[in-house]
């Protein structure tokens, strides 16, 4: 245990973050004292929150510093935590930023009584967030066999791993067309997805790589909007394909990734299997892969 360690965090730059002993003088001009963290567990990263954006009373995103040695594949998740009292509390979070990004981004639900999110929703720039060292997950390009069109089916915060993958050039090297579906209860909950697409279209190098390969298909289930309905219904009645102007699912060319609630995963998986696609994994790549949207 690193007892009584004090973290001084630069508001701007991870490079200046150093653990400093209790008696070291604070360089107040260069450093902002972020937080006093007692007993940060050994063997985990302690990172600094850089930005927080709240979308609705249920959803927010935050960005934090990325440890120098931390490697992950776009689409993977990590265990994120906070010290709650004197104990760390962790939950699995898909990393929403792409593998090349110098910072880490996460998109989170706020659960009023959630052991982690009830605290995480209150974080501010300068605060410390814990992260376990090993990322993992199956929503990675390596777990899919080669194809032409990649569908990313998401509900709610299930868009997070796809926020990573749609910002990764490798996705567009491997697929001619990338279709991101995002279904939420209401329009306000779609904002993160709209912001992502806007960011890509205005990004200095991504917009050229992505070109017109990325199609965003947002739908809502509990409010009026241009596109309405559960993605499962829109697959079943074919509206998804007519709206996009693409043929029905075909295992020869189409690949899928699914991230949402347990019920949404099961229902979407059944439809992909009905269309002849076979589930894959890291050890045995296939035509579609699945990950739970983690809530905590
Ligand atoms: P619905 O409003 O009909 O329940 P949540 O916010 O509860 O995680 O839900 C996110 C979105 O996922 C909602 O639009 C919800 O639709 C939809 N959804 C919930 N269950 C399923 C399911 N089994 N299949 C497809 N979509 C689902």
Short mmCIF file of C-alpha atoms and ligand atoms in Angstrom, two decimals:
data_model
loop_
_atom_site.label_atom_id
_atom_site.label_comp_id
_atom_site.label_asym_id
_atom_site.label_seq_id
_atom_site.Cartn_x
_atom_site.Cartn_y
_atom_site.Cartn_z
CA UNK A 1 0.00 0.00 0.00
CA UNK A 2 1.18 3.48 -0.82
CA UNK A 3 -0.14 5.02 2.36
CA UNK A 4 -0.76 8.72 2.61
CA UNK A 5 0.43 9.53 -0.85
CA UNK A 6 -0.47 12.93 -2.16
CA UNK A 7 -1.06 13.45 -5.87
CA UNK A 8 -0.41 16.74 -7.53
CA UNK A 9 -2.02 16.86 -10.91
CA UNK A 10 -1.44 19.31 -13.68
CA UNK A 11 -4.65 20.69 -15.03
CA UNK A 12 -3.26 20.42 -18.56
CA UNK A 13 -0.66 17.75 -18.91
CA UNK A 14 -0.17 14.22 -17.68
CA UNK A 15 3.61 14.55 -18.00
CA UNK A 16 3.78 16.69 -14.91
CA UNK A 17 1.85 14.29 -12.71
CA UNK A 18 4.10 12.99 -9.97
CA UNK A 19 3.43 11.30 -6.67
CA UNK A 20 4.91 13.64 -4.13
CA UNK A 21 5.59 12.85 -0.49
CA UNK A 22 3.59 14.53 2.22
CA UNK A 23 6.39 16.91 3.12
CA UNK A 24 7.29 18.04 -0.35
CA UNK A 25 6.40 21.68 -0.95
CA UNK A 26 3.53 22.26 -3.33
CA UNK A 27 4.56 24.19 -6.43
CA UNK A 28 1.36 26.14 -6.51
CA UNK A 29 2.17 28.03 -9.70
CA UNK A 30 2.73 24.91 -11.75
CA UNK A 31 0.50 22.43 -10.04
CA UNK A 32 -3.01 22.33 -8.82
CA UNK A 33 -3.53 20.13 -5.82
CA UNK A 34 -6.17 17.78 -7.08
CA UNK A 35 -6.99 15.45 -4.28
CA UNK A 36 -5.55 13.74 -1.28
CA UNK A 37 -5.87 10.02 -1.84
CA UNK A 38 -5.30 7.82 1.14
CA UNK A 39 -4.24 4.25 0.53
CA UNK A 40 -4.43 3.96 -3.24
CA UNK A 41 -4.10 0.21 -3.82
CA UNK A 42 -0.87 -1.17 -5.25
CA UNK A 43 -0.77 -2.29 -8.84
CA UNK A 44 -3.42 0.03 -10.25
CA UNK A 45 -3.13 3.26 -12.20
CA UNK A 46 -4.28 6.48 -10.51
CA UNK A 47 -5.19 8.90 -13.29
CA UNK A 48 -6.33 12.51 -13.38
CA UNK A 49 -9.72 13.59 -14.69
CA UNK A 50 -9.28 16.16 -17.47
CA UNK A 51 -12.86 16.90 -18.57
CA UNK A 52 -16.42 15.92 -17.69
CA UNK A 53 -19.53 16.46 -19.80
CA UNK A 54 -23.05 15.72 -18.61
CA UNK A 55 -25.62 14.95 -21.31
CA UNK A 56 -28.73 14.10 -19.33
CA UNK A 57 -29.54 13.19 -15.75
CA UNK A 58 -28.67 9.59 -16.74
CA UNK A 59 -25.58 9.99 -18.96
CA UNK A 60 -22.15 11.64 -18.86
CA UNK A 61 -18.70 11.21 -20.30
CA UNK A 62 -15.28 11.98 -18.90
CA UNK A 63 -11.73 12.10 -20.15
CA UNK A 64 -8.67 11.32 -18.05
CA UNK A 65 -4.91 10.99 -18.43
CA UNK A 66 -3.57 7.82 -20.03
CA UNK A 67 -0.73 6.00 -18.26
CA UNK A 68 2.40 5.90 -20.41
CA UNK A 69 2.60 2.10 -20.43
CA UNK A 70 -1.10 1.41 -20.93
CA UNK A 71 -1.85 -0.36 -24.22
CA UNK A 72 -5.27 -1.53 -25.42
CA UNK A 73 -7.07 -2.46 -28.62
CA UNK A 74 -9.91 -0.19 -29.72
CA UNK A 75 -13.17 -1.70 -28.42
CA UNK A 76 -11.73 -3.22 -25.23
CA UNK A 77 -12.83 -2.48 -21.69
CA UNK A 78 -10.96 -1.82 -18.44
CA UNK A 79 -11.87 -1.87 -14.75
CA UNK A 80 -12.40 1.71 -13.59
CA UNK A 81 -12.70 2.63 -9.93
CA UNK A 82 -12.79 5.19 -7.17
CA UNK A 83 -11.80 5.09 -3.54
CA UNK A 84 -15.11 5.01 -1.68
CA UNK A 85 -14.21 5.59 1.94
CA UNK A 86 -11.04 3.55 2.33
CA UNK A 87 -12.02 0.88 -0.23
CA UNK A 88 -11.67 0.87 -4.00
CA UNK A 89 -14.88 0.17 -5.97
CA UNK A 90 -14.45 -0.95 -9.59
CA UNK A 91 -16.77 -1.54 -12.54
CA UNK A 92 -16.04 -2.60 -16.11
CA UNK A 93 -16.03 0.28 -18.58
CA UNK A 94 -15.53 0.16 -22.31
CA UNK A 95 -12.78 2.54 -23.31
CA UNK A 96 -14.53 5.03 -25.61
CA UNK A 97 -11.38 6.65 -26.98
CA UNK A 98 -9.41 5.01 -29.79
CA UNK A 99 -6.10 3.19 -29.22
CA UNK A 100 -4.09 6.10 -30.68
CA UNK A 101 -5.49 8.77 -28.35
CA UNK A 102 -3.17 10.26 -25.72
CA UNK A 103 -6.08 10.50 -23.27
CA UNK A 104 -8.73 7.99 -22.19
CA UNK A 105 -12.45 8.63 -22.57
CA UNK A 106 -15.39 6.85 -20.93
CA UNK A 107 -19.15 7.17 -21.42
CA UNK A 108 -21.15 6.34 -18.32
CA UNK A 109 -24.62 5.91 -16.99
CA UNK A 110 -25.55 7.46 -13.63
CA UNK A 111 -27.22 4.96 -11.36
CA UNK A 112 -28.58 6.81 -8.30
CA UNK A 113 -27.66 4.02 -5.88
CA UNK A 114 -24.88 2.52 -8.03
CA UNK A 115 -21.88 1.53 -5.89
CA UNK A 116 -19.54 3.27 -8.35
CA UNK A 117 -21.59 5.57 -10.60
CA UNK A 118 -23.32 7.35 -7.72
CA UNK A 119 -19.82 8.64 -6.87
CA UNK A 120 -18.33 8.72 -10.36
CA UNK A 121 -21.01 11.09 -11.62
CA UNK A 122 -19.65 13.74 -9.22
CA UNK A 123 -16.04 13.72 -10.50
CA UNK A 124 -14.44 16.98 -11.62
CA UNK A 125 -11.26 17.86 -13.51
CA UNK A 126 -8.30 17.25 -11.23
CA UNK A 127 -9.89 14.31 -9.38
CA UNK A 128 -8.25 10.89 -9.34
CA UNK A 129 -9.79 7.82 -11.00
CA UNK A 130 -8.33 4.34 -10.56
CA UNK A 131 -7.86 1.89 -13.40
CA UNK A 132 -6.72 -1.73 -13.24
CA UNK A 133 -3.83 -2.47 -15.53
CA UNK A 134 -5.21 -5.11 -17.88
CA UNK A 135 -7.76 -4.24 -20.56
CA UNK A 136 -9.73 -7.03 -22.24
CA UNK A 137 -12.79 -7.66 -24.42
CA UNK A 138 -14.25 -9.24 -27.52
CA UNK A 139 -15.50 -6.18 -29.43
CA UNK A 140 -12.22 -5.98 -31.33
CA UNK A 141 -11.51 -6.12 -35.04
CA UNK A 142 -9.28 -9.18 -34.49
CA UNK A 143 -12.29 -11.24 -33.38
CA UNK A 144 -14.05 -10.80 -36.74
CA UNK A 145 -13.34 -12.60 -39.99
CA UNK A 146 -12.78 -10.32 -43.00
CA UNK A 147 -15.92 -8.73 -44.46
CA UNK A 148 -17.13 -5.66 -46.33
CA UNK A 149 -19.76 -4.06 -44.10
CA UNK A 150 -19.44 -3.75 -40.33
CA UNK A 151 -22.59 -3.23 -38.25
CA UNK A 152 -22.18 -1.86 -34.74
CA UNK A 153 -25.45 -2.36 -32.85
CA UNK A 154 -25.70 -0.36 -29.61
CA UNK A 155 -28.25 0.77 -27.06
CA UNK A 156 -27.61 3.41 -24.37
CA UNK A 157 -24.02 3.43 -23.10
CA UNK A 158 -23.39 0.40 -25.32
CA UNK A 159 -22.15 2.93 -27.89
CA UNK A 160 -18.91 3.37 -25.88
CA UNK A 161 -16.74 0.64 -27.49
CA UNK A 162 -17.93 1.83 -30.89
CA UNK A 163 -16.95 5.40 -30.03
CA UNK A 164 -13.45 3.92 -29.86
CA UNK A 165 -13.69 1.82 -33.02
CA UNK A 166 -15.25 4.49 -35.26
CA UNK A 167 -12.31 6.76 -34.41
CA UNK A 168 -9.72 4.07 -35.26
CA UNK A 169 -8.33 4.17 -38.84
CA UNK A 170 -7.90 0.37 -38.76
CA UNK A 171 -11.70 -0.04 -38.82
CA UNK A 172 -11.79 1.70 -42.22
CA UNK A 173 -8.81 -0.28 -43.52
CA UNK A 174 -10.72 -3.48 -42.82
CA UNK A 175 -14.24 -2.46 -43.90
CA UNK A 176 -15.69 -0.54 -46.85
CA UNK A 177 -18.76 0.51 -44.88
CA UNK A 178 -19.29 0.98 -41.13
CA UNK A 179 -22.85 1.28 -39.82
CA UNK A 180 -23.28 2.51 -36.25
CA UNK A 181 -26.77 2.02 -34.88
CA UNK A 182 -27.57 3.67 -31.56
CA UNK A 183 -30.95 3.28 -29.89
CA UNK A 184 -31.95 5.20 -26.78
CA UNK A 185 -35.15 6.02 -25.00
CA UNK A 186 -35.15 9.67 -26.06
CA UNK A 187 -33.37 12.11 -28.36
CA UNK A 188 -31.32 13.81 -25.61
CA UNK A 189 -29.62 10.45 -24.95
CA UNK A 190 -28.39 10.30 -28.56
CA UNK A 191 -26.25 13.43 -28.20
CA UNK A 192 -22.97 11.64 -27.47
CA UNK A 193 -23.31 9.76 -30.77
CA UNK A 194 -24.09 12.93 -32.74
CA UNK A 195 -21.10 14.67 -31.13
CA UNK A 196 -18.81 11.78 -32.11
CA UNK A 197 -19.82 11.92 -35.75
CA UNK A 198 -19.43 15.71 -35.74
CA UNK A 199 -15.96 15.34 -34.19
CA UNK A 200 -14.91 12.82 -36.85
CA UNK A 201 -16.18 15.01 -39.67
CA UNK A 202 -14.17 17.93 -38.34
CA UNK A 203 -11.05 16.03 -37.28
CA UNK A 204 -7.77 16.98 -38.94
CA UNK A 205 -6.96 13.52 -40.29
CA UNK A 206 -9.89 11.24 -39.43
CA UNK A 207 -12.37 12.87 -41.76
CA UNK A 208 -10.23 11.96 -44.76
CA UNK A 209 -9.75 8.37 -43.64
CA UNK A 210 -13.42 7.89 -42.80
CA UNK A 211 -14.76 9.69 -45.88
CA UNK A 212 -18.32 8.53 -46.47
CA UNK A 213 -17.73 5.03 -45.06
CA UNK A 214 -19.38 5.76 -41.71
CA UNK A 215 -23.20 5.71 -41.50
CA UNK A 216 -24.82 6.74 -38.25
CA UNK A 217 -28.32 5.35 -37.61
CA UNK A 218 -29.78 6.82 -34.39
CA UNK A 219 -33.21 5.70 -33.22
CA UNK A 220 -35.40 6.35 -30.17
CA UNK A 221 -38.14 4.29 -28.59
CA UNK A 222 -40.00 6.66 -26.29
CA UNK A 223 -40.18 9.95 -28.16
CA UNK A 224 -40.97 11.27 -31.64
CA UNK A 225 -37.99 11.31 -33.99
CA UNK A 226 -37.07 10.70 -37.62
CA UNK A 227 -36.05 7.12 -36.82
CA UNK A 228 -38.11 5.27 -34.27
CA UNK A 229 -38.10 1.82 -32.72
CA UNK A 230 -35.95 -0.89 -31.21
CA UNK A 231 -33.13 -1.96 -33.49
CA UNK A 232 -34.35 -5.53 -33.25
CA UNK A 233 -37.73 -4.55 -34.72
CA UNK A 234 -36.03 -2.48 -37.42
CA UNK A 235 -33.88 -5.47 -38.41
CA UNK A 236 -36.86 -7.81 -38.39
CA UNK A 237 -39.16 -5.58 -40.46
CA UNK A 238 -36.30 -4.58 -42.78
CA UNK A 239 -36.67 -0.83 -42.19
CA UNK A 240 -33.02 -0.52 -41.12
CA UNK A 241 -31.87 -1.80 -44.51
CA UNK A 242 -34.31 0.25 -46.60
CA UNK A 243 -33.48 3.42 -44.64
CA UNK A 244 -29.75 2.80 -45.25
CA UNK A 245 -30.17 1.62 -48.81
CA UNK A 246 -28.29 -1.63 -48.19
CA UNK A 247 -29.26 -5.26 -48.81
CA UNK A 248 -30.48 -7.54 -46.01
CA UNK A 249 -27.88 -9.19 -43.74
CA UNK A 250 -25.59 -11.54 -45.61
CA UNK A 251 -22.94 -13.66 -43.84
CA UNK A 252 -20.72 -13.49 -46.93
CA UNK A 253 -20.08 -9.76 -46.53
CA UNK A 254 -21.67 -8.47 -43.31
CA UNK A 255 -20.06 -8.49 -39.87
CA UNK A 256 -21.61 -7.41 -36.58
CA UNK A 257 -20.70 -6.18 -33.13
CA UNK A 258 -23.35 -5.87 -30.42
CA UNK A 259 -23.24 -3.92 -27.16
CA UNK A 260 -26.24 -3.23 -24.98
CA UNK A 261 -28.35 -4.66 -22.18
CA UNK A 262 -28.51 -8.42 -21.65
CA UNK A 263 -31.96 -8.63 -23.28
CA UNK A 264 -30.89 -6.53 -26.27
CA UNK A 265 -27.79 -8.71 -26.76
CA UNK A 266 -29.82 -11.87 -26.80
CA UNK A 267 -32.51 -10.56 -29.15
CA UNK A 268 -30.00 -9.02 -31.59
CA UNK A 269 -27.80 -12.13 -31.50
CA UNK A 270 -30.83 -14.32 -32.35
CA UNK A 271 -31.54 -12.14 -35.41
CA UNK A 272 -27.94 -12.26 -36.63
CA UNK A 273 -27.88 -16.03 -36.20
CA UNK A 274 -31.17 -16.30 -38.06
CA UNK A 275 -29.49 -14.41 -40.92
CA UNK A 276 -26.70 -17.03 -40.88
CA UNK A 277 -23.93 -15.16 -39.05
CA UNK A 278 -21.81 -17.15 -36.58
CA UNK A 279 -20.54 -15.73 -33.28
CA UNK A 280 -16.77 -15.29 -32.92
CA UNK A 281 -14.27 -14.61 -30.16
CA UNK A 282 -10.64 -13.61 -29.75
CA UNK A 283 -9.52 -17.22 -30.04
CA UNK A 284 -11.92 -18.10 -32.86
CA UNK A 285 -12.83 -15.11 -35.05
CA UNK A 286 -16.35 -15.18 -36.46
CA UNK A 287 -19.00 -13.11 -38.18
CA UNK A 288 -20.25 -11.24 -35.12
CA UNK A 289 -19.18 -10.55 -31.53
CA UNK A 290 -20.96 -9.46 -28.35
CA UNK A 291 -20.22 -7.50 -25.18
CA UNK A 292 -22.49 -6.50 -22.33
CA UNK A 293 -22.93 -2.78 -21.77
CA UNK A 294 -21.64 -2.59 -18.25
CA UNK A 295 -23.64 -0.74 -15.65
CA UNK A 296 -22.54 -0.01 -12.12
P1 LIG B 1 -37.50 0.48 -24.90
O1 LIG B 1 -37.70 1.94 -24.65
O2 LIG B 1 -38.55 -0.10 -25.79
O3 LIG B 1 -37.32 -0.33 -23.63
P2 LIG B 1 -32.22 1.36 -21.50
O4 LIG B 1 -32.09 2.85 -21.38
O5 LIG B 1 -33.32 0.76 -20.67
O6 LIG B 1 -30.92 0.62 -21.38
O7 LIG B 1 -32.68 1.10 -23.02
C1 LIG B 1 -31.95 1.62 -24.10
C2 LIG B 1 -32.70 1.31 -25.35
O8 LIG B 1 -32.65 -0.10 -25.59
C3 LIG B 1 -34.15 1.70 -25.27
O9 LIG B 1 -34.47 2.39 -26.45
C4 LIG B 1 -34.86 0.37 -25.17
O10 LIG B 1 -36.14 0.36 -25.77
C5 LIG B 1 -33.95 -0.53 -25.96
N1 LIG B 1 -34.11 -1.96 -25.61
C6 LIG B 1 -34.40 -2.48 -24.40
N2 LIG B 1 -34.49 -3.81 -24.46
C7 LIG B 1 -34.25 -4.16 -25.73
C8 LIG B 1 -34.22 -5.41 -26.43
N3 LIG B 1 -34.44 -6.58 -25.82
N4 LIG B 1 -33.93 -5.38 -27.75
C9 LIG B 1 -33.70 -4.22 -28.39
N5 LIG B 1 -33.73 -3.02 -27.79
C10 LIG B 1 -34.01 -2.98 -26.48
#
